[in-house]
Amino acid sequence: SYELTQPPSVSVSPGQTARITCSGDALPKQYAYWYQQKPGQAPVLVIYKDSERPSGIPERFSGSSSGTTVTLTISGVQAEDEADYYCQSADSSGTFVVFGGGTKLTVL
Amino acid sequence: QVQLQESGPGLVKPSQTLSLTCTVSGGSISSGSYYWSWIRQPAGKGLEWIGRIYTSGSTNYNPSLKSRVTISVDTSKNQFSLKLSSVTAADTAVYYCARTQHSGSYYSDYWGQGTLVTVSS
């Protein structure tokens, strides 16, 4: 079955830039989406179609894509950004949704 | 503003069928080109896509769960539902319902708050 691979954890100090990667063989063909999930809450969409930002999401959140890897970048990280982040895409047919394993962002 | 709310038993016995309903408010489940999805998350683990339905009744399921999953929609009640049969302890999780769009690929822009379902005798 198709898998998306994320690092389990990323740590940054406040004000620095956090980069979270997600790798998958079908990513050159399928868009990626990113969700932020804080403890006890439902996921929130922060990036769609690789690099688009939904309304209400701060400009410090951005996304990019290169080959089989997509990256979520959080510039000027704030304490409130501490959360789990999940990438999501689809298999090569575009039919079946797949989530990455999640990355815990720790703000030191 | 669309809102989704999951409801159903919080405790299910092993080998029985888990049944959940998602009630959509703030808009008609039939309006727009939206799909309606179920996603689950075991405690301390990641998200797992279960499946989705279009208001026409067309469905797609996670291949790993397909033999046990049924998703249906009731447009008259603005609800869609999940049934998962032959459950085991591995099906214990928080279950989320979500509105799903297809723009480039499928993604969920509105989520319910989630409901914990425990499988135990």
Tab-separated table of N, CA and C in Angstrom, chain B residues 1-47:
chain	number	residue	atom	x	y	z
B	1	GLN	N	-21.298	29.057	7.877
B	1	GLN	CA	-20.191	28.212	8.327
B	1	GLN	C	-20.702	26.788	8.525
B	2	VAL	N	-20.124	25.865	7.795
B	2	VAL	CA	-20.525	24.467	7.926
B	2	VAL	C	-20.024	23.907	9.254
B	3	GLN	N	-20.872	23.135	9.909
B	3	GLN	CA	-20.483	22.436	11.135
B	3	GLN	C	-20.880	20.980	11.015
B	4	LEU	N	-20.037	20.117	11.569
B	4	LEU	CA	-20.290	18.679	11.541
B	4	LEU	C	-20.225	18.150	12.968
B	5	GLN	N	-21.107	17.206	13.276
B	5	GLN	CA	-21.180	16.645	14.618
B	5	GLN	C	-21.385	15.141	14.539
B	6	GLU	N	-20.429	14.406	15.112
B	6	GLU	CA	-20.533	12.953	15.153
B	6	GLU	C	-21.404	12.523	16.335
B	7	SER	N	-22.112	11.421	16.165
B	7	SER	CA	-22.893	10.863	17.268
B	7	SER	C	-22.958	9.352	17.123
B	8	GLY	N	-23.136	8.676	18.253
B	8	GLY	CA	-23.221	7.229	18.251
B	8	GLY	C	-22.682	6.647	19.535
B	9	PRO	N	-22.808	5.346	19.703
B	9	PRO	CA	-22.338	4.695	20.933
B	9	PRO	C	-20.847	4.871	21.138
B	10	GLY	N	-20.455	5.110	22.377
B	10	GLY	CA	-19.042	5.252	22.696
B	10	GLY	C	-18.388	3.926	23.043
B	11	LEU	N	-19.196	2.880	23.196
B	11	LEU	CA	-18.680	1.569	23.561
B	11	LEU	C	-19.343	0.515	22.680
B	12	VAL	N	-18.523	-0.295	22.048
B	12	VAL	CA	-19.018	-1.362	21.180
B	12	VAL	C	-18.319	-2.663	21.571
B	13	LYS	N	-19.065	-3.747	21.584
B	13	LYS	CA	-18.481	-5.039	21.931
B	13	LYS	C	-17.737	-5.646	20.739
B	14	PRO	N	-16.675	-6.396	21.020
B	14	PRO	CA	-15.952	-7.074	19.936
B	14	PRO	C	-16.893	-7.943	19.116
B	15	SER	N	-16.632	-7.976	17.816
B	15	SER	CA	-17.375	-8.726	16.799
B	15	SER	C	-18.680	-8.031	16.384
B	16	GLN	N	-19.078	-6.982	17.102
B	16	GLN	CA	-20.296	-6.277	16.730
B	16	GLN	C	-20.003	-5.192	15.693
B	17	THR	N	-21.040	-4.454	15.336
B	17	THR	CA	-20.917	-3.411	14.315
B	17	THR	C	-20.931	-2.026	14.946
B	18	LEU	N	-19.931	-1.254	14.597
B	18	LEU	CA	-19.831	0.138	15.041
B	18	LEU	C	-20.679	0.987	14.101
B	19	SER	N	-21.531	1.827	14.671
B	19	SER	CA	-22.393	2.692	13.850
B	19	SER	C	-22.301	4.127	14.345
B	20	LEU	N	-21.942	5.034	13.446
B	20	LEU	CA	-21.844	6.447	13.763
B	20	LEU	C	-22.593	7.269	12.714
B	21	THR	N	-23.097	8.399	13.158
B	21	THR	CA	-23.786	9.329	12.267
B	21	THR	C	-23.133	10.691	12.367
B	22	CYS	N	-23.040	11.378	11.260
B	22	CYS	CA	-22.522	12.741	11.214
B	22	CYS	C	-23.638	13.660	10.737
B	23	THR	N	-23.978	14.632	11.560
B	23	THR	CA	-25.016	15.596	11.202
B	23	THR	C	-24.360	16.881	10.734
B	24	VAL	N	-24.753	17.329	9.553
B	24	VAL	CA	-24.192	18.523	8.943
B	24	VAL	C	-25.155	19.694	9.126
B	25	SER	N	-24.642	20.812	9.614
B	25	SER	CA	-25.462	22.011	9.763
B	25	SER	C	-24.755	23.190	9.102
B	26	GLY	N	-25.533	24.236	8.816
B	26	GLY	CA	-24.957	25.407	8.183
B	26	GLY	C	-24.919	25.312	6.671
B	27	GLY	N	-25.541	24.290	6.130
B	27	GLY	CA	-25.568	24.121	4.684
B	27	GLY	C	-26.155	22.770	4.338
B	28	SER	N	-26.658	22.651	3.127
B	28	SER	CA	-27.238	21.382	2.698
B	28	SER	C	-26.151	20.402	2.286
B	29	ILE	N	-26.299	19.171	2.720
B	29	ILE	CA	-25.327	18.137	2.369
B	29	ILE	C	-25.338	17.879	0.858
B	30	SER	N	-26.412	18.274	0.213
B	30	SER	CA	-26.555	18.021	-1.220
B	30	SER	C	-26.035	19.162	-2.086
B	31	SER	N	-25.763	20.306	-1.479
B	31	SER	CA	-25.373	21.462	-2.282
B	31	SER	C	-23.875	21.458	-2.541
B	32	GLY	N	-23.517	21.931	-3.711
B	32	GLY	CA	-22.105	21.992	-4.049
B	32	GLY	C	-21.546	20.618	-4.387
B	33	SER	N	-20.362	20.609	-4.874
B	33	SER	CA	-19.721	19.358	-5.284
B	33	SER	C	-18.848	18.835	-4.149
B	34	TYR	N	-19.496	18.496	-3.039
B	34	TYR	CA	-18.745	18.043	-1.887
B	34	TYR	C	-18.891	16.543	-1.678
B	35	TYR	N	-17.835	15.987	-1.108
B	35	TYR	CA	-17.857	14.618	-0.636
B	35	TYR	C	-17.888	14.666	0.886
B	36	TRP	N	-18.215	13.535	1.479
B	36	TRP	CA	-18.327	13.474	2.936
B	36	TRP	C	-17.560	12.247	3.416
B	37	SER	N	-16.616	12.493	4.342
B	37	SER	CA	-15.629	11.473	4.688
B	37	SER	C	-15.640	11.082	6.159
B	38	TRP	N	-15.081	9.898	6.388
B	38	TRP	CA	-14.791	9.447	7.758
B	38	TRP	C	-13.292	9.185	7.865
B	39	ILE	N	-12.722	9.647	8.960
B	39	ILE	CA	-11.296	9.470	9.268
B	39	ILE	C	-11.222	9.070	10.738
B	40	ARG	N	-10.257	8.218	11.088
B	40	ARG	CA	-10.143	7.835	12.485
B	40	ARG	C	-8.712	7.984	12.979
B	41	GLN	N	-8.563	7.999	14.310
B	41	GLN	CA	-7.257	8.206	14.924
B	41	GLN	C	-7.185	7.461	16.250
B	42	PRO	N	-6.461	6.344	16.288
B	42	PRO	CA	-6.239	5.665	17.576
B	42	PRO	C	-5.470	6.580	18.518
B	43	ALA	N	-5.648	6.386	19.797
B	43	ALA	CA	-4.988	7.225	20.794
B	43	ALA	C	-3.478	7.235	20.598
B	44	GLY	N	-2.916	8.426	20.498
B	44	GLY	CA	-1.478	8.572	20.368
B	44	GLY	C	-0.923	8.211	19.000
B	45	LYS	N	-1.790	7.954	18.034
B	45	LYS	CA	-1.329	7.554	16.702
B	45	LYS	C	-1.821	8.538	15.640
B	46	GLY	N	-1.519	8.206	14.400
B	46	GLY	CA	-1.832	9.099	13.298
B	46	GLY	C	-3.232	8.913	12.745
B	47	LEU	N	-3.525	9.718	11.718
B	47	LEU	CA	-4.835	9.710	11.074
B	47	LEU	C	-4.920	8.590	10.044
